[in-house]
Amino acid sequence: MNAAEPRSALLRACYGGYVVLFFVYLVAPLAAACVFAFHDSEFAALPWRGFTLDWFFGAAEPRLGMFHDRRLLVGLANSLVVGLVVATAATAIGTTNAFLFERKDFPGKRVLFVLMVIPLVIPGVILGISILVFASSIANTLEERLDLELTFLRPGLVLVVLGQLSFLTTITTLVIAARLRKLDGALEEAALNLGAGRARVLATVTLPFLRPALVAGFLVAFLVSFENFNTTLMLVGSDAPLTITMYDRMVKGGSTPVLNAVSLFLILGSGLLALISILIQREPTRPAAATPEA
Amino acid sequence: MKTRDADRLALILLLTPFVMWIGLLIVLPHAGVVLLSLREKVAPRMFEYGLGNYIAFLKEPIYLNTLMRTAVMSLLVTALALLVAFPVAFYIAKVARARSRAALLLLCLVPLWVSDLVRAFGWIVLLRETGIVSSALQALGLAAGPVELLYNDATVVVGLVYTVVLFMIVPLVSTLDGMDDSLIEAGFNLGGSRLTVLRRIVVPYAMPGIVSGSIIVFMLTAGSYLTPVLLGGKTSMWFTEQIYDQFITRFNWESGAAFGVSLLVFTSLVVWIGLRLTGQQLATTVARR
């Protein structure tokens, strides 16, 4: 018998009912956004007029589907590029950070660790304006003093990458450091004793052990980058990532269910990536029954 | 001696990317914002350093009210998120059987990664004048005409709780998971009522999770932009909107920087007070996972 469970049947039912209600609350808006992706009408509203795939594959206005909508596709491509670049950089720096904090001792380590965590608790809008201000002041100084015009320091995809990198590196560092902490030092020691060089130990023992965390860190960074809005909003130039393109249409209003189609696409994509990153981080060696939940 | 040199070299090599990242993307940019916020325009292309931007901010009731409103609503959302999340987290960690526990946690973790934009859009589809809820109310005869459920504070609060509640559940589940069931049993055996066991055993045990969840939720709410703007419309009066307005719409960067610093100082203050009151530390709570 479970001690934590209420004893009376009525209370147990109420408690279970509450949990069910919570999951309904969790799913309802997502379901609402998805259902109208298949609505055979120009409006994402009841009454239901039938089923169609036009909002995915429709080739012409007024039924322009997401796979023929140039602006949405350009946004998608921008988001993919930004996400891949940011995730790669964040995983690389996160790995060196993990070794720095898990394997090295140096004066001021505690202070630097707090500094490493802080980006997580700075509002995204402020990260955005700080990068904007910093890049613009460098660009302005160079322009005035040297008559040098560096366009990549002006709002655009490069600044979006830098802005997202500023806080995503904290996330990848935490994910990778948690895994590195679990590595038994005796394994590396044994490899060293058997005559392997440091580089060889890193390549054959340490990095393979870290791989699940590296992949999970990369996926999480990619996902958060892809969906980021607040930091991106302050740094975006003429070529906007998908979230910004979608937002512009939402505030303008009167949009067709193509937005629902994109939403469904995003929900499936992010759900799938999240699922992969969660499954990867599980311990594969131990039997499932003995594995403690994350 | 050779290994010591090698160790030093390794330390320097590992410190370099860290210092580049934290220095160039966090420390210097934020110092730049603080500096910019202290700059006042006295004449075209002439600037002086002073507190003018902050004084202007304090003197304009709209700005100050917006900051206060954002803070109060963020605290309300944090409290509601904790209230909604705690029973669910307790259920997942302690009541559910092993197999359904993993499934329920997964059910929480997957929507956590769905974009805020999509979630806000889902609420719009549900709640707008032509939305599903409005149509349902009319069909049931509970409303005579279309009902506009967007653009009011209650909707903004519900939507904000929705976007942040999972960030509360995850740390709560992971702390409660580490709690031995025998602690609860011992409480009952010693004659404690359900309420006493909850208050004296479960809540104190879950405190690190409660604090870390609350900090993340509060910061996310106070710094949110999409949900208040999309669900609140013109009535939302959210502070991040003012920052955006100063920077992008009015191109008054000096005053926008002062707004940004004010928000950062204010939210940090709230988090610091919360940490002091509960006796927790930032690095150990937020970085626990």
PDB file of N, CA and C in Angstrom, chain A residues 293, chain B residues 96-104:
ATOM      1  N   GLU A 293      13.971   7.359 -11.917  1.00  0.00           N
ATOM      2  CA  GLU A 293      13.504   8.372 -12.858  1.00  0.00           C
ATOM      3  C   GLU A 293      14.356   9.623 -12.726  1.00  0.00           C
TER       4      GLU A 293
ATOM      5  N   ALA B  96       1.861   7.778  -8.045  1.00  0.00           N
ATOM      6  CA  ALA B  96       1.756   6.944  -9.246  1.00  0.00           C
ATOM      7  C   ALA B  96       2.669   5.727  -9.149  1.00  0.00           C
ATOM      8  N   ARG B  97       2.249   4.619  -9.771  1.00  0.00           N
ATOM      9  CA  ARG B  97       3.085   3.421  -9.819  1.00  0.00           C
ATOM     10  C   ARG B  97       4.253   3.658 -10.775  1.00  0.00           C
ATOM     11  N   ALA B  98       5.295   2.871 -10.607  1.00  0.00           N
ATOM     12  CA  ALA B  98       6.556   3.118 -11.331  1.00  0.00           C
ATOM     13  C   ALA B  98       6.374   3.350 -12.825  1.00  0.00           C
ATOM     14  N   ARG B  99       5.566   2.495 -13.479  1.00  0.00           N
ATOM     15  CA  ARG B  99       5.475   2.609 -14.924  1.00  0.00           C
ATOM     16  C   ARG B  99       4.727   3.873 -15.349  1.00  0.00           C
ATOM     17  N   SER B 100       3.570   4.119 -14.733  1.00  0.00           N
ATOM     18  CA  SER B 100       2.809   5.308 -15.126  1.00  0.00           C
ATOM     19  C   SER B 100       3.553   6.574 -14.714  1.00  0.00           C
ATOM     20  N   ARG B 101       4.425   6.469 -13.697  1.00  0.00           N
ATOM     21  CA  ARG B 101       5.208   7.624 -13.277  1.00  0.00           C
ATOM     22  C   ARG B 101       6.087   8.114 -14.425  1.00  0.00           C
ATOM     23  N   ALA B 102       6.800   7.191 -15.065  1.00  0.00           N
ATOM     24  CA  ALA B 102       7.678   7.573 -16.175  1.00  0.00           C
ATOM     25  C   ALA B 102       6.864   8.193 -17.310  1.00  0.00           C
ATOM     26  N   ALA B 103       5.677   7.578 -17.586  1.00  0.00           N
ATOM     27  CA  ALA B 103       4.847   8.077 -18.680  1.00  0.00           C
ATOM     28  C   ALA B 103       4.325   9.482 -18.363  1.00  0.00           C
ATOM     29  N   LEU B 104       3.884   9.695 -17.100  1.00  0.00           N
ATOM     30  CA  LEU B 104       3.349  11.006 -16.724  1.00  0.00           C
ATOM     31  C   LEU B 104       4.435  12.075 -16.806  1.00  0.00           C
TER      32      LEU B 104
END
